[in-house]
Tab-separated table of C-alpha atoms in Angstrom:
chain	number	residue	atom	x	y	z
E	1139	MET	CA	0.593	-22.328	-28.346
E	1140	CYS	CA	1.339	-22.636	-24.473
E	1141	HIS	CA	-1.578	-23.328	-22.097
E	1142	ARG	CA	-1.196	-19.898	-20.453
E	1143	CYS	CA	-1.513	-18.176	-23.673
E	1144	VAL	CA	-4.657	-20.157	-24.624
E	1145	ALA	CA	-6.132	-19.412	-21.148
E	1146	ALA	CA	-5.276	-15.778	-21.569
E	1147	SER	CA	-6.777	-15.320	-24.997
E	1148	PRO	CA	-9.941	-13.307	-25.550
E	1149	ILE	CA	-11.754	-16.468	-26.678
E	1150	ALA	CA	-11.010	-18.240	-23.673
E	1151	LYS	CA	-12.051	-15.282	-21.520
E	1152	SER	CA	-15.288	-14.923	-23.356
E	1153	ILE	CA	-16.107	-18.566	-22.622
E	1154	ARG	CA	-15.421	-18.175	-18.939
E	1155	GLY	CA	-17.609	-15.035	-18.930
E	1156	GLU	CA	-14.874	-12.709	-18.053
E	1157	ASP	CA	-15.283	-9.041	-18.967
E	1158	LEU	CA	-12.804	-8.214	-21.752
E	1159	SER	CA	-12.668	-4.609	-20.713
E	1160	LYS	CA	-11.184	-5.483	-17.178
E	1161	SER	CA	-7.435	-4.918	-16.512
E	1162	VAL	CA	-5.338	-8.146	-15.624
E	1163	LYS	CA	-2.456	-5.920	-14.754
E	1164	GLN	CA	-3.550	-4.564	-11.439
E	1165	HIS	CA	-1.609	-1.743	-9.648
E	1166	TRP	CA	-1.165	-1.640	-5.962
E	1167	VAL	CA	0.039	1.982	-6.395
E	1168	PRO	CA	-2.320	3.656	-8.837
E	1169	GLN	CA	-1.137	5.153	-11.990
E	1170	PHE	CA	-2.821	8.370	-11.501
E	1171	TYR	CA	-0.615	8.731	-8.381
E	1172	LEU	CA	2.477	7.563	-10.097
E	1173	LYS	CA	2.051	10.012	-12.765
E	1174	GLU	CA	2.761	12.871	-10.284
E	1175	PHE	CA	6.367	11.602	-10.176
E	1176	SER	CA	7.100	11.352	-13.759
E	1177	THR	CA	10.005	12.924	-15.365
E	1178	PRO	CA	9.971	16.504	-16.478
E	1179	GLU	CA	10.724	15.267	-20.129
E	1180	THR	CA	7.592	12.966	-20.110
E	1181	ARG	CA	5.264	14.886	-17.831
E	1182	ASP	CA	3.102	16.200	-20.668
E	1183	ALA	CA	3.702	13.160	-22.807
E	1184	LYS	CA	0.857	10.471	-23.192
E	1185	MET	CA	3.238	7.764	-21.984
E	1186	LYS	CA	4.541	9.141	-18.846
E	1187	LYS	CA	7.800	7.402	-17.318
E	1188	VAL	CA	9.515	7.539	-13.951
E	1189	TRP	CA	13.016	6.774	-12.746
E	1190	ALA	CA	12.959	3.213	-11.014
E	1191	PHE	CA	15.814	1.963	-9.043
E	1192	HIS	CA	15.624	-1.672	-7.455
E	1193	ARG	CA	16.760	-2.029	-3.901
E	1194	GLU	CA	19.024	-5.020	-4.624
E	1195	LYS	CA	20.074	-5.278	-8.217
E	1196	GLY	CA	20.386	-3.464	-11.614
E	1197	ASP	CA	20.771	0.026	-12.710
E	1198	PRO	CA	18.348	2.946	-12.618
E	1199	LEU	CA	15.866	2.727	-15.328
E	1200	LEU	CA	13.182	4.750	-17.092
E	1201	VAL	CA	9.947	2.902	-16.851
E	1202	ASN	CA	6.450	3.477	-18.157
E	1203	VAL	CA	4.172	4.218	-15.292
E	1204	GLU	CA	1.805	1.523	-16.227
E	1205	ASP	CA	4.627	-1.050	-15.798
E	1206	ILE	CA	5.656	-0.516	-12.181
E	1207	ALA	CA	3.970	-1.531	-8.876
E	1208	ALA	CA	1.594	-3.831	-10.646
E	1209	GLN	CA	0.874	-7.646	-10.612
E	1210	ARG	CA	-1.357	-9.875	-12.782
E	1211	HIS	CA	-4.634	-10.541	-11.172
E	1212	LEU	CA	-3.440	-9.361	-7.715
E	1213	TYR	CA	-7.075	-8.867	-6.560
E	1214	THR	CA	-8.826	-11.352	-8.919
E	1215	PRO	CA	-7.405	-14.873	-8.208
E	1216	ALA	CA	-8.998	-17.649	-10.086
E	1217	CYS	CA	-10.904	-20.034	-8.280
E	1218	PRO	CA	-10.307	-23.764	-8.947
E	1219	GLU	CA	-13.160	-23.780	-11.661
E	1220	GLY	CA	-11.141	-20.854	-13.287
E	1221	LYS	CA	-13.612	-18.017	-12.580
E	1222	ARG	CA	-12.580	-14.757	-11.086
E	1223	ASP	CA	-14.496	-12.321	-8.742
E	1224	TRP	CA	-13.935	-8.704	-9.723
E	1225	LYS	CA	-15.679	-7.098	-6.867
E	1226	THR	CA	-12.719	-5.983	-4.964
E	1227	ASP	CA	-10.833	-4.699	-8.037
E	1228	ASP	CA	-14.066	-2.758	-9.206
E	1229	LYS	CA	-14.448	-1.054	-5.788
E	1230	LEU	CA	-10.749	-0.005	-5.828
E	1231	THR	CA	-11.093	1.270	-9.508
E	1232	ASP	CA	-14.046	3.353	-8.478
E	1233	LEU	CA	-12.186	4.769	-5.561
E	1234	GLU	CA	-9.232	5.667	-7.924
E	1235	GLU	CA	-11.557	7.260	-10.325
E	1236	LEU	CA	-13.128	9.463	-7.888
E	1237	ILE	CA	-9.669	10.319	-6.047
E	1238	SER	CA	-7.863	11.048	-9.257
E	1239	LYS	CA	-10.430	13.789	-10.092
E	1240	VAL	CA	-9.154	15.948	-7.073
E	1241	TRP	CA	-5.670	14.567	-6.767
E	1242	PRO	CA	-4.042	17.495	-8.740
E	1243	THR	CA	-5.491	19.817	-6.343
E	1244	ILE	CA	-4.403	18.016	-3.330
E	1245	ALA	CA	-1.039	17.243	-4.660
E	1246	HIS	CA	-0.152	20.808	-5.676
E	1247	ASP	CA	-2.353	23.382	-4.096
E	1248	TYR	CA	-3.170	24.342	-0.439
E	1249	VAL	CA	-6.397	22.563	0.270
E	1250	ASN	CA	-7.948	22.940	3.709
E	1251	LEU	CA	-6.734	19.916	5.686
E	1252	SER	CA	-9.477	20.235	8.220
E	1253	ASP	CA	-12.303	19.860	5.611
E	1254	LYS	CA	-14.033	16.512	6.326
E	1255	HIS	CA	-14.452	15.585	2.784
E	1256	ILE	CA	-10.803	16.001	2.027
E	1257	ARG	CA	-9.932	13.946	5.062
E	1258	MET	CA	-12.294	11.267	4.294
E	1259	ALA	CA	-11.073	11.061	0.632
E	1260	VAL	CA	-7.392	11.100	1.620
E	1261	SER	CA	-7.900	8.588	4.376
E	1262	LEU	CA	-9.708	6.117	2.361
E	1263	PHE	CA	-7.051	6.322	-0.350
E	1264	VAL	CA	-4.169	5.934	2.021
E	1265	ALA	CA	-5.970	3.107	3.753
E	1266	THR	CA	-6.297	1.117	0.636
E	1267	LEU	CA	-2.664	1.750	-0.207
E	1268	ILE	CA	-1.805	0.025	3.050
E	1269	LEU	CA	-4.180	-2.864	2.683
E	1270	ARG	CA	-3.845	-3.579	-1.043
E	1271	HIS	CA	-0.135	-4.097	-1.131
E	1272	PRO	CA	0.934	-7.478	-2.193
E	1273	CYS	CA	3.231	-7.744	0.898
E	1274	LYS	CA	0.058	-8.287	2.977
E	1275	ILE	CA	-0.525	-11.625	1.297
E	1276	ALA	CA	2.754	-12.806	2.770
E	1277	GLU	CA	1.615	-11.499	6.077
E	1278	VAL	CA	-1.644	-13.340	5.828
E	1279	LYS	CA	0.288	-16.654	5.085
E	1280	LYS	CA	2.596	-16.059	7.993
E	1281	ILE	CA	-0.284	-15.540	10.508
E	1282	HIS	CA	-1.954	-18.599	9.115
E	1283	ASP	CA	1.066	-20.771	9.512
E	1284	MET	CA	1.620	-19.437	13.058
E	1285	MET	CA	-2.054	-20.244	14.026
E	1286	VAL	CA	-1.770	-23.704	12.686
E	1287	SER	CA	1.395	-24.243	14.510
E	1288	VAL	CA	-0.145	-23.223	17.652
E	1289	TRP	CA	-3.307	-25.197	17.532
E	1290	GLU	CA	-1.757	-28.322	16.222
E	1291	LYS	CA	-0.210	-28.670	19.698
E	1292	ALA	CA	-3.626	-28.452	21.397
E	1293	PRO	CA	-5.610	-31.751	22.322
E	1294	LYS	CA	-7.580	-33.094	19.440
E	1295	ASP	CA	-11.067	-34.698	19.204
E	1296	SER	CA	-11.961	-37.935	17.376
E	1297	GLU	CA	-11.961	-36.171	13.983
E	1298	GLY	CA	-8.423	-34.734	14.537
E	1299	ARG	CA	-9.707	-31.248	15.303
E	1300	PRO	CA	-8.207	-29.132	18.109
E	1301	TYR	CA	-10.291	-28.094	20.954
E	1302	GLY	CA	-9.673	-25.746	23.842
E	1303	SER	CA	-10.249	-22.026	24.587
E	1304	TYR	CA	-8.757	-18.602	23.925
E	1305	ILE	CA	-8.869	-15.139	25.680
E	1306	TYR	CA	-9.683	-12.062	23.745
E	1307	GLU	CA	-10.078	-8.757	25.273
E	1308	GLY	CA	-10.340	-10.260	28.685
E	1309	LYS	CA	-12.979	-12.735	27.883
E	1310	GLU	CA	-12.542	-16.616	27.385
E	1311	TYR	CA	-14.062	-18.257	24.284
E	1312	GLU	CA	-14.264	-21.817	23.123
E	1313	LEU	CA	-12.480	-22.588	19.910
E	1314	ASP	CA	-14.755	-23.377	17.028
E	1315	SER	CA	-12.849	-25.789	15.082
E	1316	SER	CA	-15.539	-27.202	12.759
E	1317	GLU	CA	-13.560	-26.104	9.752
E	1318	TRP	CA	-10.089	-26.858	11.086
E	1319	HIS	CA	-9.216	-29.117	8.248
E	1320	ASN	CA	-9.938	-26.714	5.596
E	1321	TYR	CA	-8.242	-23.886	7.537
E	1322	LYS	CA	-5.102	-26.025	7.878
E	1323	ASN	CA	-4.896	-26.857	4.361
E	1324	ALA	CA	-5.618	-23.451	3.047
E	1325	THR	CA	-4.269	-22.780	-0.598
E	1326	ASP	CA	-2.751	-19.915	-2.301
E	1327	TYR	CA	-6.166	-18.991	-3.653
E	1328	ASP	CA	-7.665	-18.982	-0.083
E	1329	HIS	CA	-4.815	-16.725	1.181
E	1330	GLN	CA	-5.367	-14.365	-1.729
E	1331	ILE	CA	-9.195	-14.274	-1.123
E	1332	PHE	CA	-8.686	-13.534	2.458
E	1333	PHE	CA	-6.173	-10.815	1.359
E	1334	THR	CA	-8.906	-9.220	-0.880
E	1335	SER	CA	-11.606	-9.688	1.908
E	1336	LEU	CA	-9.460	-7.549	4.203
E	1337	ILE	CA	-9.291	-4.844	1.875
E	1338	GLU	CA	-12.870	-4.390	1.929
E	1339	SER	CA	-13.584	-5.044	5.580
E	1340	GLU	CA	-10.600	-3.008	7.061
E	1341	THR	CA	-10.384	0.072	4.812
E	1342	GLY	CA	-13.034	1.970	6.724
E	1343	VAL	CA	-11.316	1.077	10.027
E	1344	ILE	CA	-7.948	2.309	8.990
E	1345	ALA	CA	-9.291	5.496	7.483
E	1346	GLU	CA	-11.146	6.246	10.820
E	1347	LEU	CA	-7.898	6.011	12.630
E	1348	LEU	CA	-6.121	8.297	10.036
E	1349	ILE	CA	-9.001	11.012	10.226
E	1350	LYS	CA	-8.311	11.183	13.902
E	1351	LYS	CA	-4.563	12.329	13.672
E	1352	ARG	CA	-3.145	15.752	13.293
E	1353	TRP	CA	-2.544	16.544	9.755
E	1354	SER	CA	0.066	18.768	8.154
E	1355	VAL	CA	1.965	19.064	4.841
E	1356	VAL	CA	5.719	19.860	4.384
E	1357	ILE	CA	6.166	21.689	1.041
E	1358	SER	CA	9.072	22.234	-1.125
E	1359	GLU	CA	9.690	24.986	-3.874
E	1360	ALA	CA	11.469	22.492	-5.837
E	1361	PRO	CA	10.424	18.840	-6.995
E	1362	VAL	CA	12.747	17.017	-4.338
E	1363	PHE	CA	10.576	14.193	-2.868
E	1364	ILE	CA	10.430	10.576	-4.179
E	1365	THR	CA	8.007	7.974	-3.746
E	1366	THR	CA	8.361	4.071	-3.661
E	1367	ASP	CA	6.256	0.966	-4.361
E	1368	ASN	CA	5.444	1.081	-0.660
E	1369	PRO	CA	4.778	4.774	-0.059
E	1370	VAL	CA	2.910	4.923	3.054
E	1371	ILE	CA	5.342	4.923	5.974
E	1372	ALA	CA	4.505	4.438	9.857
E	1373	GLU	CA	6.958	4.976	12.495
E	1374	ASN	CA	6.998	5.224	16.179
E	1375	GLN	CA	9.990	6.453	18.092
E	1376	GLU	CA	8.746	5.229	21.584
E	1377	ARG	CA	7.667	1.705	20.692
E	1378	GLU	CA	9.115	-1.312	18.820
E	1379	ARG	CA	5.862	-2.832	18.367
E	1380	PHE	CA	3.157	-0.493	17.389
E	1381	GLY	CA	-0.005	0.152	15.174
E	1382	LEU	CA	-1.432	2.881	13.123
E	1383	GLY	CA	-3.621	3.572	16.104
E	1384	THR	CA	-0.893	3.547	18.697
E	1385	LYS	CA	-0.188	6.941	20.489
E	1386	GLY	CA	3.057	8.488	18.887
E	1387	THR	CA	2.693	6.711	15.606
E	1388	LEU	CA	3.879	8.951	12.745
E	1389	ILE	CA	2.572	8.470	9.245
E	1390	THR	CA	4.168	10.035	6.240
E	1391	PHE	CA	3.008	9.826	2.650
E	1392	PRO	CA	4.372	11.743	-0.435
E	1393	LEU	CA	1.511	13.544	-2.058
E	1394	SER	CA	3.753	14.777	-5.072
E	1395	PRO	CA	7.441	15.648	-5.585
E	1396	THR	CA	6.632	18.960	-3.649
E	1397	ARG	CA	4.355	17.761	-0.953
E	1398	ILE	CA	4.713	15.245	1.922
E	1399	LEU	CA	1.483	14.543	4.029
E	1400	CYS	CA	2.205	13.971	7.706
E	1401	MET	CA	-0.208	12.485	10.219
E	1402	ASP	CA	0.779	12.486	13.854
E	1403	ASP	CA	-0.557	12.814	17.380
E	1404	LYS	CA	1.054	16.175	18.334
E	1405	PHE	CA	-2.260	17.779	19.184
E	1406	GLU	CA	-0.620	20.445	21.166
E	1407	GLU	CA	0.644	21.958	17.887
E	1408	PRO	CA	-1.415	23.726	15.386
E	1409	ALA	CA	-3.417	21.425	13.060
E	1410	SER	CA	-3.892	21.465	9.282
E	1411	GLN	CA	-0.791	23.541	8.562
E	1412	TYR	CA	1.594	23.738	5.537
E	1413	TYR	CA	5.207	23.955	6.605
E	1414	PRO	CA	8.042	24.811	4.291
E	1415	LEU	CA	10.978	22.417	4.127
E	1416	LYS	CA	13.751	23.424	6.280
E	1417	VAL	CA	16.613	21.702	4.647
E	1418	LYS	CA	17.968	22.222	1.132
E	1419	ASN	CA	16.763	18.949	-0.374
E	1420	GLY	CA	14.151	16.105	0.549
E	1421	ALA	CA	16.832	13.747	1.934
E	1422	PRO	CA	15.343	13.458	5.498
E	1423	PHE	CA	12.140	12.138	3.962
E	1424	ASN	CA	13.733	10.461	1.052
E	1425	GLN	CA	15.901	8.479	3.273
E	1426	VAL	CA	12.882	7.002	5.147
E	1427	GLN	CA	11.121	6.285	1.967
E	1428	TRP	CA	14.058	4.485	0.542
E	1429	ALA	CA	14.620	2.530	3.685
E	1430	LYS	CA	11.047	1.188	3.509
E	1431	ALA	CA	10.624	0.629	-0.249
E	1432	TYR	CA	9.346	-2.746	-1.101
E	1433	ARG	CA	11.280	-3.076	-4.322
E	1434	PHE	CA	11.762	0.132	-6.055
E	1435	MET	CA	12.414	3.924	-5.450
E	1436	ILE	CA	10.329	5.881	-7.936
E	1437	SER	CA	11.490	9.430	-8.694
E	1438	PRO	CA	11.192	12.105	-11.295
E	1439	ARG	CA	14.876	12.727	-10.695
E	1440	HIS	CA	17.813	10.323	-11.627
E	1441	PRO	CA	18.212	7.953	-8.514
E	1442	VAL	CA	21.945	8.678	-8.221
E	1443	ASN	CA	21.189	12.334	-7.497
E	1444	VAL	CA	18.579	11.275	-4.853
E	1445	LEU	CA	20.931	8.698	-3.056
E	1446	THR	CA	23.782	11.060	-3.140
E	1447	GLU	CA	21.753	13.557	-1.281
E	1448	ILE	CA	20.742	10.837	1.169
E	1449	ILE	CA	24.358	9.870	1.881
E	1450	GLU	CA	25.497	13.356	2.350
E	1451	TYR	CA	22.580	13.856	4.883
E	1452	SER	CA	23.278	10.567	6.714
E	1453	GLU	CA	26.914	11.917	7.066
E	1454	THR	CA	25.804	15.128	8.773
E	1455	LEU	CA	23.787	13.030	11.299
E	1456	GLU	CA	26.941	11.083	12.239
E	1457	LYS	CA	28.923	14.028	13.120
């Protein structure tokens, strides 16, 4: 038996004190949300499936909801001693259980988008979708490497630690490099732990930014909208570099195949409105989703049909 199989066995987990009820396959896009995009044939089945189409390889496939947008121990990396901290995963699970109870209403009904409880619940959920995505680990590593590169060029003390100062929000601060060697030699485990800590520390910050925006929902009579394994999209037509709080940033998020949530700064327009889709299909929104997908398109309809609509829509823009 391979070492990995032994380590993953129930006996080994019990010896390490791990809770056998915990899921090692951890979704960055929750299953209750993905189920909204299940195919008509499996919508009422116990095992719901979606059409998945990879950005770069292969043919469209029917995939079980539990097998997409997931990674083993994404939020519970093992420390050098082999133990795992489930705190972040537990908090995400608790939030999912809470949101899943009201999601059918949000995804299919006409909820009051001005209601503070609705706005807080949806904002927290969307904020976690942004922060819990595995691409954030790569961003953490990239920033770490950049910081190491910058400070490696600075003067060093007798211990080989950089010294100097930096300016933040107009104030100058001395660099505290007491933990420099640990920081410089950060491991994959360290990066993943920092990633999970950001989920906990920044979710509320991002949620507050989302709450302040003008909300509206575009609705379709037919189930035309897709989602992806990176469903929250931020765009800004005025700036190349921008953040969620930058003026003019538009955030779109498919609630279901018939609903798209839009968060913008057009406060001169009516707020908390439901607008009917003005075109014959969801191509304008699906095009953006597909362009920003991490790996997969996720759809209740065959991806070939979705892509055909996107191509036809793109051709109209070129005329």
